[in-house]
Coordinates of C-alpha atoms in Angstrom, one line a residue:
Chain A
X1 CA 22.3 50.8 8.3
X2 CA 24.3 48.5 10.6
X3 CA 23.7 47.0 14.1
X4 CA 26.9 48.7 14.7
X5 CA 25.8 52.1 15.3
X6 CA 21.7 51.5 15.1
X7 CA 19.3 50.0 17.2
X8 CA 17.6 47.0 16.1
X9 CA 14.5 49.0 16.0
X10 CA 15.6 51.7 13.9
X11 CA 16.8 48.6 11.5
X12 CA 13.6 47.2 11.5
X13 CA 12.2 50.2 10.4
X14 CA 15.0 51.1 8.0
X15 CA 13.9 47.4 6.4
X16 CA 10.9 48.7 5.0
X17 CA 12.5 51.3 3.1
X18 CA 11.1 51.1 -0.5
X19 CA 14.6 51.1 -2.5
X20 CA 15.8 47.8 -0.4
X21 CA 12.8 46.2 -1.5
X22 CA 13.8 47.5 -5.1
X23 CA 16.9 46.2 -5.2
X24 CA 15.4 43.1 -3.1
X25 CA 12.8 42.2 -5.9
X26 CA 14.9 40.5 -8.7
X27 CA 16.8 38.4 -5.7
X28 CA 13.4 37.6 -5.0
X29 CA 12.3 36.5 -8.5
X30 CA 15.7 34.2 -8.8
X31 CA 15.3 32.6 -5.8
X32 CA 12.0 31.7 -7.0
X33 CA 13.0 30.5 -10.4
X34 CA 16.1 28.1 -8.5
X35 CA 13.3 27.0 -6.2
X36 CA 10.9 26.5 -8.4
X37 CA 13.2 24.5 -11.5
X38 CA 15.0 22.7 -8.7
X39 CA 12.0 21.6 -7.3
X40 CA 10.4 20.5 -10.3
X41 CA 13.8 18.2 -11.3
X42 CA 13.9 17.1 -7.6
X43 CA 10.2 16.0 -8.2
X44 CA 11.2 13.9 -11.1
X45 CA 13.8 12.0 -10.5
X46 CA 13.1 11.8 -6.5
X47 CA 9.9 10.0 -7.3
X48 CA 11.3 8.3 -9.7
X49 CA 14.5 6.8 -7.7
X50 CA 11.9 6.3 -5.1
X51 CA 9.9 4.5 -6.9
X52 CA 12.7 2.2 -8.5
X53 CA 14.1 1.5 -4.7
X54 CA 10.8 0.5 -3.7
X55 CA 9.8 -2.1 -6.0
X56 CA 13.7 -3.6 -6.3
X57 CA 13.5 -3.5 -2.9
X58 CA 14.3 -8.1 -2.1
X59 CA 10.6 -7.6 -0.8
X60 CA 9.5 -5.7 -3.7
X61 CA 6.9 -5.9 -6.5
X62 CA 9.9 -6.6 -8.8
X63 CA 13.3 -7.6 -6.5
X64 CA 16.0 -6.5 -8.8
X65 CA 19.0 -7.2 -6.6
X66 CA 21.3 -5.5 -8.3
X67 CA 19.5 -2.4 -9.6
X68 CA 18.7 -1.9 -6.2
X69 CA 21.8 -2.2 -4.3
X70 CA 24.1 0.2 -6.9
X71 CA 20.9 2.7 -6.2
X72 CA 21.0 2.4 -2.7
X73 CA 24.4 3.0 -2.6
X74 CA 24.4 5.8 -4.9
X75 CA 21.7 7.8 -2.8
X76 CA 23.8 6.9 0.0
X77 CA 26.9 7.9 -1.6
X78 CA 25.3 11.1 -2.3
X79 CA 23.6 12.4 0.4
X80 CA 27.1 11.5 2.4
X81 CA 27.9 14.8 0.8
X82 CA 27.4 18.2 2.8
X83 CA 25.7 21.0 0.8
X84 CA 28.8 22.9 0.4
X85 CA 30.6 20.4 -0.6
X86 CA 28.3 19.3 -3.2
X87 CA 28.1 23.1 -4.9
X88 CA 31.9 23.2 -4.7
X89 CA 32.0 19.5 -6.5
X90 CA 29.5 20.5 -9.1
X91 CA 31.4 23.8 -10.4
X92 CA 33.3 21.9 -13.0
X93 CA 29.8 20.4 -14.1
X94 CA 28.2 23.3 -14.4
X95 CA 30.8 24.8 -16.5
X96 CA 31.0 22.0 -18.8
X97 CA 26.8 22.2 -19.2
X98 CA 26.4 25.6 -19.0
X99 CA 29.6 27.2 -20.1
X100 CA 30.1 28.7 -16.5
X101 CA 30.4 28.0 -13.3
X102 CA 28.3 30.7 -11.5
X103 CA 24.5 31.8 -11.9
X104 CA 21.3 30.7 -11.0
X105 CA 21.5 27.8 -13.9
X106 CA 24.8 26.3 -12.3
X107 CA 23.6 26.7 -8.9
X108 CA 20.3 24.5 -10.1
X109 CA 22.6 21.4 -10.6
X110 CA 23.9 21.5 -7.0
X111 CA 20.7 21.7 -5.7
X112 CA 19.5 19.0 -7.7
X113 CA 22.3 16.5 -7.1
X114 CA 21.7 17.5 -3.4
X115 CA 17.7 17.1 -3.1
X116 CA 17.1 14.2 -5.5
X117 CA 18.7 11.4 -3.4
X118 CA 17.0 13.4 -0.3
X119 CA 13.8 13.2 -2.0
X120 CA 14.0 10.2 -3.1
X121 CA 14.7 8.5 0.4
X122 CA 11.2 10.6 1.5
X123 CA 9.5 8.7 -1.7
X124 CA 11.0 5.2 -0.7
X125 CA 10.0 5.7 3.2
X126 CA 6.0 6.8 2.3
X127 CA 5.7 4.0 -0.6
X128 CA 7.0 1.4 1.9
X129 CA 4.4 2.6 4.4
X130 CA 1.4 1.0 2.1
X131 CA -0.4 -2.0 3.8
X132 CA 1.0 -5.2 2.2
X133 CA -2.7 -6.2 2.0
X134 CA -3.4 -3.5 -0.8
X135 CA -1.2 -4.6 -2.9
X136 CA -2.5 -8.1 -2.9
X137 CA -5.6 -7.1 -3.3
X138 CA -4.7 -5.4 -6.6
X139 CA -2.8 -8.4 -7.5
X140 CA -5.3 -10.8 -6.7
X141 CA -8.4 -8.5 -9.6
X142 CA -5.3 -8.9 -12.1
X143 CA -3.6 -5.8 -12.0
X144 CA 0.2 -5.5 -13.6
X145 CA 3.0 -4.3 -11.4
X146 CA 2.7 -0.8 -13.8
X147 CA -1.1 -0.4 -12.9
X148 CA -0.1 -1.3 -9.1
X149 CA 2.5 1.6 -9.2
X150 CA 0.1 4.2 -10.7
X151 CA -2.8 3.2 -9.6
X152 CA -2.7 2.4 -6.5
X153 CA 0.9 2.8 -4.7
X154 CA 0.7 6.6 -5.7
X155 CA -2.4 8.1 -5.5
X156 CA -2.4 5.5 -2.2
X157 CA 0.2 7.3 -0.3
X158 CA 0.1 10.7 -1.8
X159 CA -0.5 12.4 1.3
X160 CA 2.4 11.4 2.4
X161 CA 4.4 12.3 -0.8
X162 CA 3.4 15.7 -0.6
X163 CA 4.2 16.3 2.8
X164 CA 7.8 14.9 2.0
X165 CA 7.9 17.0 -0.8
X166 CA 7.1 19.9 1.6
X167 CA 9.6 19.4 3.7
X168 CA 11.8 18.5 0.9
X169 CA 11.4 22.1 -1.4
X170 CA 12.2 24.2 1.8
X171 CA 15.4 22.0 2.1
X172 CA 16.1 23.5 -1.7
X173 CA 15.1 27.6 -0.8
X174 CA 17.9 27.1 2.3
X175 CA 20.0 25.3 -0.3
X176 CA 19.5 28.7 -2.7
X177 CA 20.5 31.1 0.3
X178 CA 23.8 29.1 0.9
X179 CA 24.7 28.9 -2.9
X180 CA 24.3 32.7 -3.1
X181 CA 27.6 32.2 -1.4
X182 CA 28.9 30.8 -4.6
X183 CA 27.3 33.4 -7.1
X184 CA 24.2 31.6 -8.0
X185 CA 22.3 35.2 -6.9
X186 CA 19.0 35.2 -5.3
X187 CA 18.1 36.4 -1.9
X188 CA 21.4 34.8 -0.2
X189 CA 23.4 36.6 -2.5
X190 CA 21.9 39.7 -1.3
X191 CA 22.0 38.7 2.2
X192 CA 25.5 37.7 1.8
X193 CA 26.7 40.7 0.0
X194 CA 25.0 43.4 2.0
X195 CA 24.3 41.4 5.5
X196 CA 27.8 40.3 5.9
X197 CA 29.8 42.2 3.8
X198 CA 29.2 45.5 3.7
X199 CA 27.3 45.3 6.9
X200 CA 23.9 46.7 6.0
X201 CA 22.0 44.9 8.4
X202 CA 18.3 46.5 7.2
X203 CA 18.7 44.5 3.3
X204 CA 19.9 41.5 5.5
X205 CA 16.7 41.8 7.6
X206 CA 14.5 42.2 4.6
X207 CA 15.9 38.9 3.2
X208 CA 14.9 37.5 6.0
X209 CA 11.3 38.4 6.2
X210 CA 11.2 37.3 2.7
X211 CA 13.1 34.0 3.2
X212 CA 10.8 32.9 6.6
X213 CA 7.0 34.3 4.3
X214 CA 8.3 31.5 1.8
X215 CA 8.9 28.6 4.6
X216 CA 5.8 29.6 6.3
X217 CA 3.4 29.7 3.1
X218 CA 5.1 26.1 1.4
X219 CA 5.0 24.2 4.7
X220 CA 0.8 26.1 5.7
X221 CA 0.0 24.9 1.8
X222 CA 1.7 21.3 2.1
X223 CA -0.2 20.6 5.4
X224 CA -3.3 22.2 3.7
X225 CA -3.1 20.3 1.0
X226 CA -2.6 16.9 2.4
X227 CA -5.1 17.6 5.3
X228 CA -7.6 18.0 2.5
X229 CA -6.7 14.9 0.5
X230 CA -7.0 12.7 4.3
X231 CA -10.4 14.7 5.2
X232 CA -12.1 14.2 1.8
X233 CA -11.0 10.4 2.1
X234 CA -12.5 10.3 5.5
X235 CA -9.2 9.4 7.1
X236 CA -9.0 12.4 9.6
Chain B
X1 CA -4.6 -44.8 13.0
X2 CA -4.1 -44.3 9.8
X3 CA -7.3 -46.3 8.9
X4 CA -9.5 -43.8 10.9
X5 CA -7.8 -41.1 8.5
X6 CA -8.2 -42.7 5.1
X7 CA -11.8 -43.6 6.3
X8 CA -12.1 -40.0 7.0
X9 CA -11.1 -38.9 3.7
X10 CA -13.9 -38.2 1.3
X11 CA -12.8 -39.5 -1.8
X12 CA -16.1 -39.8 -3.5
X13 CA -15.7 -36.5 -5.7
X14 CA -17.7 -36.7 -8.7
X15 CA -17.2 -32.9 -10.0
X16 CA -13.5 -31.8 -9.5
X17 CA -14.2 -28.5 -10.1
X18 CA -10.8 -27.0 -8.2
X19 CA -8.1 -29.8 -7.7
X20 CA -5.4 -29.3 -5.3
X21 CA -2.6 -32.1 -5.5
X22 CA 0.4 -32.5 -3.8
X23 CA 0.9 -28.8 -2.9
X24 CA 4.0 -28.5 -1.1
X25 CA 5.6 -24.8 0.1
X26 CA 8.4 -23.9 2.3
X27 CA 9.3 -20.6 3.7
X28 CA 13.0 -20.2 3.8
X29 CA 14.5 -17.6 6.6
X30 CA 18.3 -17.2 6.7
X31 CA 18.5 -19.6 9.5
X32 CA 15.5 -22.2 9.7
X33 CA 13.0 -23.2 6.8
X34 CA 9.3 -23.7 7.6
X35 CA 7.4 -25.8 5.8
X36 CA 3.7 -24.5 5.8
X37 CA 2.3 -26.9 3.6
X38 CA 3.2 -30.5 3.2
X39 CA 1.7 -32.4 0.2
X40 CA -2.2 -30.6 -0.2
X41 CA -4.5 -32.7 -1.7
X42 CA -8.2 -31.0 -2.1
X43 CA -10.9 -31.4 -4.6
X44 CA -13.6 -28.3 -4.5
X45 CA -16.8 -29.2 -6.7
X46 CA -18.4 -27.3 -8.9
X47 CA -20.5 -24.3 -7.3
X48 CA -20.3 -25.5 -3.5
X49 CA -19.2 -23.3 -0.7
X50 CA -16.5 -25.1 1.0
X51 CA -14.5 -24.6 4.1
X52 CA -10.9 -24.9 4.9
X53 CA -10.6 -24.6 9.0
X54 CA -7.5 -24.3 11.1
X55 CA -5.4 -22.8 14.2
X56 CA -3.4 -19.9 13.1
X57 CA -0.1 -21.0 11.6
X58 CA -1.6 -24.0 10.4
X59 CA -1.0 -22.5 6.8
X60 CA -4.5 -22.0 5.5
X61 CA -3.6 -18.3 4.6
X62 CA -0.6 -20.0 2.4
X63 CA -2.8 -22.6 0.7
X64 CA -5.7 -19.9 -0.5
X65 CA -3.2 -17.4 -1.5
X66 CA -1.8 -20.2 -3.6
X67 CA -4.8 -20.5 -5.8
X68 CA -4.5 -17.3 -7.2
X69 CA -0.7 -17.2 -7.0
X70 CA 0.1 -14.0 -4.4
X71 CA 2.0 -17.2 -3.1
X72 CA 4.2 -19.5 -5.2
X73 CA 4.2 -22.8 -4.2
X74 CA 7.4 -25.1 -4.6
X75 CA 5.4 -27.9 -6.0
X76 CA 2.2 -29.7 -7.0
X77 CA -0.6 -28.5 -9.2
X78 CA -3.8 -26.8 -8.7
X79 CA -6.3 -27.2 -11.5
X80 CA -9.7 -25.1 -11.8
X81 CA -11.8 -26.4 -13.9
X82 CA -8.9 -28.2 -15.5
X83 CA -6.7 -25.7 -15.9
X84 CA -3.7 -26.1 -14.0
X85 CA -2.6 -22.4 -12.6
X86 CA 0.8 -23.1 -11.6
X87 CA 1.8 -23.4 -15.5
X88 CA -0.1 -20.5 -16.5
X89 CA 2.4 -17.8 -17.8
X90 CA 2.7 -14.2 -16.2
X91 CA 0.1 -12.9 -18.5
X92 CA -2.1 -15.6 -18.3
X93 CA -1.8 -15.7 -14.7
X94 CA -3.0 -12.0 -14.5
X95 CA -5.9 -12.6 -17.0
X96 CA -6.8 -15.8 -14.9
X97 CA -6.9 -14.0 -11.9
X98 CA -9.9 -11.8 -13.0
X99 CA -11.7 -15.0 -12.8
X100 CA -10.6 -15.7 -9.1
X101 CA -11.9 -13.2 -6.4
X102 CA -10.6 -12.5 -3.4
X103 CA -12.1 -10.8 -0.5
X104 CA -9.6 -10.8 2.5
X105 CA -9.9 -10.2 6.5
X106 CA -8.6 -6.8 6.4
X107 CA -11.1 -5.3 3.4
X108 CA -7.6 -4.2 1.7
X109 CA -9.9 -1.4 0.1
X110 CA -7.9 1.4 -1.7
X111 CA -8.3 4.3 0.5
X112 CA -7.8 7.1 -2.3
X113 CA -10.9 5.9 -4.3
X114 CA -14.6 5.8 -3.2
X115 CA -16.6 3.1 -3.3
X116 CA -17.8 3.2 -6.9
X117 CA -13.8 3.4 -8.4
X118 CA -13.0 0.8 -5.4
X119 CA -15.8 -1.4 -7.6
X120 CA -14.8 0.2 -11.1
X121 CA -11.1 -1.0 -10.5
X122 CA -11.0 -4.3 -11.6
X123 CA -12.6 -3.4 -15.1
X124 CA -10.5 0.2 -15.3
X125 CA -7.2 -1.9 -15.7
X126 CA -8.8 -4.1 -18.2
X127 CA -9.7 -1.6 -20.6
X128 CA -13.6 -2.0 -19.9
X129 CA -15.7 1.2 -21.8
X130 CA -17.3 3.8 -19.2
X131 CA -20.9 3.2 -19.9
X132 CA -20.2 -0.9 -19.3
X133 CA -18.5 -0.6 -16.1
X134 CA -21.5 2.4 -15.0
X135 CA -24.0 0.0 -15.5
X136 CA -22.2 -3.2 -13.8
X137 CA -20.8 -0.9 -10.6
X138 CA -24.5 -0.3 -10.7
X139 CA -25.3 -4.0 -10.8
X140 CA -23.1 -5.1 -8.4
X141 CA -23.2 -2.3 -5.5
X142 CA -27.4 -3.1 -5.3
X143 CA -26.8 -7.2 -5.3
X144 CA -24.4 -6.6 -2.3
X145 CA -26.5 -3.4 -1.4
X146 CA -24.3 -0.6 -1.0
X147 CA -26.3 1.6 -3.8
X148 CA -26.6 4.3 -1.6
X149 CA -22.9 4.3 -0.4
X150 CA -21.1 4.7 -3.7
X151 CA -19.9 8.2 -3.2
X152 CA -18.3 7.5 -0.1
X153 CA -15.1 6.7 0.9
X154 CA -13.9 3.4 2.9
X155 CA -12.5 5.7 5.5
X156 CA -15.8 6.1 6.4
X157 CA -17.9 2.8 6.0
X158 CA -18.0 0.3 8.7
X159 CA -16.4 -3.1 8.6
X160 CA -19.5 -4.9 7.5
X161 CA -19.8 -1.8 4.4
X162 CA -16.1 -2.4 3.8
X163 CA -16.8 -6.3 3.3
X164 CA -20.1 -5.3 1.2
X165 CA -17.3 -3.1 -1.0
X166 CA -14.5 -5.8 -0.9
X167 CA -17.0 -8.3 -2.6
X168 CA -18.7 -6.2 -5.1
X169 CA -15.0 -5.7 -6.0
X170 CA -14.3 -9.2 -6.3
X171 CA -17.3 -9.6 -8.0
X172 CA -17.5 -7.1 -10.7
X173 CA -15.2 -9.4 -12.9
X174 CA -18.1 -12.0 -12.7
X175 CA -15.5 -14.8 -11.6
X176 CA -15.7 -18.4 -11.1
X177 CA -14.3 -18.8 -8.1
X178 CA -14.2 -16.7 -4.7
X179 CA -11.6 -16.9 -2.4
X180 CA -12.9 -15.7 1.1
X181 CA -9.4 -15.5 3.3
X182 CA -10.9 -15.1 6.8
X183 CA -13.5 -12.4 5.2
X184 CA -15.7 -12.3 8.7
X185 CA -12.4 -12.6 11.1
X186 CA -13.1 -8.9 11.9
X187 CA -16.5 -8.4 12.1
X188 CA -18.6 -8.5 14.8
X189 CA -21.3 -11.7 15.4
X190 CA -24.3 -9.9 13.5
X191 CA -22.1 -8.7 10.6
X192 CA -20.6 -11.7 10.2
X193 CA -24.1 -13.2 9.6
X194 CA -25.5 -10.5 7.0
X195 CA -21.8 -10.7 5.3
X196 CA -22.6 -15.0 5.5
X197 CA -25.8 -14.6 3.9
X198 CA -24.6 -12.3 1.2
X199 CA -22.2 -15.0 0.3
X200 CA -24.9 -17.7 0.2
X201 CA -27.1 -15.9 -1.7
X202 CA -24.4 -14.9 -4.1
X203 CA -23.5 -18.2 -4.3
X204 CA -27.3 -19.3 -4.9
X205 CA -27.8 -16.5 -7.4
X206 CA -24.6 -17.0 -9.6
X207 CA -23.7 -20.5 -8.8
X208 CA -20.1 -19.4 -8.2
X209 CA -17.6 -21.8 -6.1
X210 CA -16.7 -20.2 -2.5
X211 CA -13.7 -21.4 -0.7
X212 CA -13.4 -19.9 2.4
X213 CA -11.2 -20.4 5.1
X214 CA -11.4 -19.0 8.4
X215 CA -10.6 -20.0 12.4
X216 CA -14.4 -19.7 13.2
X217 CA -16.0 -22.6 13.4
X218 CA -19.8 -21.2 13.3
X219 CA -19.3 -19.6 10.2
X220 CA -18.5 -22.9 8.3
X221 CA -21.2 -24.4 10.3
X222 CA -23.8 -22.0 9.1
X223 CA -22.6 -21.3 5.5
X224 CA -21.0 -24.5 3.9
X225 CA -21.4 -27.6 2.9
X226 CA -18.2 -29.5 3.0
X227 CA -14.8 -28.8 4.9
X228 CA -11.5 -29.4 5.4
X229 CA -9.4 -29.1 8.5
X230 CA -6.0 -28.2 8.3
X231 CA -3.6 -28.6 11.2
X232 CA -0.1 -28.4 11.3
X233 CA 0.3 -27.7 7.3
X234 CA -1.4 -31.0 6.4
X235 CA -5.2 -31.7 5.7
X236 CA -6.4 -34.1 8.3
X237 CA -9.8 -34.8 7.5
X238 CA -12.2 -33.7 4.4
X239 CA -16.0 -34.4 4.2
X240 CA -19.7 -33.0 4.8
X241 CA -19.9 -30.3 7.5
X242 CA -22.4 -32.0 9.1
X243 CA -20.9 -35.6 8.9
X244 CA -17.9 -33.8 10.4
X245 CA -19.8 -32.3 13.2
X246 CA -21.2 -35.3 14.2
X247 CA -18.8 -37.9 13.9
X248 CA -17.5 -38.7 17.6
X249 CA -14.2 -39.9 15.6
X250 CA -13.6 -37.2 14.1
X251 CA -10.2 -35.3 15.2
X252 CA -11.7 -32.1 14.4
X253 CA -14.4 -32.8 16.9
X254 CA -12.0 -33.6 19.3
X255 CA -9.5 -30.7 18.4
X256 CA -12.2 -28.2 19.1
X257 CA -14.3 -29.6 21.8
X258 CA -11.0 -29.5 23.6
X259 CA -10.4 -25.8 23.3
X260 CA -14.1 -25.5 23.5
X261 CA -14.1 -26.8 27.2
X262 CA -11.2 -24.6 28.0
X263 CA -12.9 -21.7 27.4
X264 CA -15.4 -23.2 29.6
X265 CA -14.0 -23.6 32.5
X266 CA -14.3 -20.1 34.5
X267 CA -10.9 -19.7 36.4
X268 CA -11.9 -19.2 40.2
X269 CA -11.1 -15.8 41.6
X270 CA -9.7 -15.9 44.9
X271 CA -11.2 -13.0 47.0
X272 CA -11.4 -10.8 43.9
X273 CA -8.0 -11.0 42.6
X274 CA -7.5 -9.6 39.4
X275 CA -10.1 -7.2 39.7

């Protein structure tokens, strides 16, 4: 059903109709399994790189001055890159990891080269916002710079982690939709395919709802989450 | 001039239990260097409380974080108990440091834990078994009585509670030395007092050495026995509190009696302006 020659009502309706969510429901589960992988090597290495810029940082725990500006620049260098441009770039990669250059499995790697330098700007900026004094005072009972990362700097700032991470993992599900473009499936592919392509506005509208219930229930848990953490420490 | 100042001096240490000498530290910016201490020389005795007073800037933040290292200094020694802790290695250094606690003006308490893993921490990074650091958190939260607050978490103490947990922190390694760096700066004149007398009676108790430095006057008065007044990154006089305090020729008399009058003097307000 198209806009065309329906009404946007009668699409809304028609959107409902039991065999789009049919063919709907394995998008569904691949967009979930990009998001979810993605997100989990995103998590990784993000907190990782974040972690390494912040304590090679000149005022550091550990000023590494080297180490920190080739990773500065390398974030930079990446996140210079537009998402299209990084799925295009990765192809070849894929291919060579994977054996092809299409799929939810390729599509993975441009989403992670995208979100980890992302990510791992989000990571630097809430492990910077720690009060100097802190830190001290975890110096000053004896504590190496190892127990000061996971001991304090973390757990320290992880409201703030999660809410970057939050923001971070809905960056990767509009990531998925765009690299449906590139046949990495998932709900973009359908939205693409049938929205666009063949006009069928209804499976188009359907993706949607499905695309805006995952936004809205990531970003309600994030905040939930993170409101909890502040409330049982008394800081709200 | 210089006669007043050597008289001044009190060189008559018998128990050298911290000795400061010839502590020197610049800060270097990209266009100036600031040199915040110039040539330090202090002896603390053994199990005294003593003071270290000054302006801001005059670098008494500098010289205390020196003593336990958060600040290098370019040269000199500082020997505790005849150990000199600017040749320590790294992992000596961190070792020695659970024998130097320090409370700070800001509490620096870790927001994420409650006050029983704020106490805990100190022995949790050392490997310390559960049941031993139970029974000391136990210990140590009645002696600076916060028994009933141990659940909590500092979000939701006030200052005088955070300074109760601060200490108990910086006591649970049972440490030689305390470092107080402007500990009742940020507490009202009542908490100040109660957080005073917990020192003293810590101090009394354990017979550990305070040195405490701090831009109020009244709380060296009340809690120590010697002092020292630093001004512009030098000390200019060391002796008994109360010889200090009493000695017209004293510059630190004269250094606060002058900002003393000033606050004295009322300004006149001319038909109510600046209401």
């Amino acid at each position: 059903m198209s806009l065309l020659d329906s009404s946007f009502w009668e699409i809304i309706k028609a959107s409902f109709a039991p065999d789009i969510w049919f063919r709907l429901a394995p998008a569904i589960l691949e967009t979930l399994y990009m998001t979810a992988l993605s997100s989990f090597i995103m998590l990784v290495f993000g907190l990782f790189l974040g972690i390494l810029l912040t304590i090679t940082n000149p005022v550091g725990l550990l000023p590494m001055k080297i180490i920190y500006a080739v990773s500065d620049w390398l974030i930079n260098c990446l996140r210079s890159l537009p998402q299209v441009i990084m799925i295009i770039l990765m192809i070849p990669v894929a291919r060579l990891i994977f054996g092809k250059s299409y799929g939810t499995n390729a599509c993975i790697i441009a989403i992670s080269a995208t979100c980890i330098p992302m990510y791992a700007r989000m990571v630097e900026g809430s492990l910077l916002e720690i009060s100097k004094g802190k830190i001290e005072a975890a110096k000053s009972v004896g504590s190496t710079n190892f127990q000061i990362i996971f001991r304090i700097l973390l757990p320290e700032t992880l409201p703030s982690l999660i809410r970057g991470f939050t923001v971070a993992v809905i960056t990767i599900i509009s990531m998925t939709a765009l690299a449906g473009l590139f046949g990495a499936g998932g709900i973009g592919d359908i939205a693409v395919r049938f929205g666009y392509q063949r006009f069928q506005h209804d499976v188009m509208f359907a993706s949607v709802y499905v695309l805006t219930a995952f936004v809205q229930l990531i970003q309600w848990l994030g905040n939930f989450i993170s409101k909890q953490i502040l409330k049982k420490r008394n800081l709200i | 001039m210089t006669n007043i100042k050597d008289k001044l001096l009190d060189r008559s240490n018998v128990d050298e239990y911290i000795k400061i000498s010839g502590l020197y530290k610049t800060f270097q910016t990209k266009d100036c260097s600031l040199q915040v201490l110039k040539g330090i020389d202090l002896t603390v005795r053994k199990g005294e409380i003593f003071g270290i007073i000054g302006f801001s800037g005059a670098g008494k933040s500098t010289l205390i974080r020196c003593i336990n290292r958060l600040e290098e200094p370019d040269s000199g020694s500082i020997k505790i108990g005849g150990v000199d802790i600017l040749k320590l290695s790294k992992k000596e250094l961190l070792e020695k440091r659970k024998k130097i606690g320090m409370i700070f003006q800001t509490f620096n308490l870790f927001e994420a834990k409650n006050v029983y893993r704020n106490i805990a921490y100190p022995l949790e990074i050392s490997g310390v078994s559960k049941s031993e650091i139970k029974n000391r958190v136990l210990k140590t939260a009645e002696l600076v009585g916060l028994s009933d607050k141990l659940k909590a978490y500092p979000g939701g103490l006030s200052g005088g509670q955070k300074q109760r947990v601060g200490i108990a922190r910086a006591l649970i390694t049972k440490p030689d030395v305390l470092l107080c760096d402007e500990a009742t700066s940020a507490l009202d004149p009542k908490t100040t007092l109660q957080i005073l007398d917990l020192l003293k009676d810590i101090n009394k108790s354990t017979g550990i050495t305070i040195l405490m430095i701090t831009h109020e006057l009244d709380a060296i008065r009340y809690s120590c026995e010697r002092m020292a007044v630093l001004e512009d990154a030098q000390i200019i006089e060391v002796g008994r509190v109360r010889d200090i305090f009493n000695n017209p020729l004293s510059r630190t008399g004269s250094l606060f009696a002058r900002v003393y009058t000033e606050f004295q003097q009322i300004p006149e307000l001319e038909n109510g302006a600046g209401i």
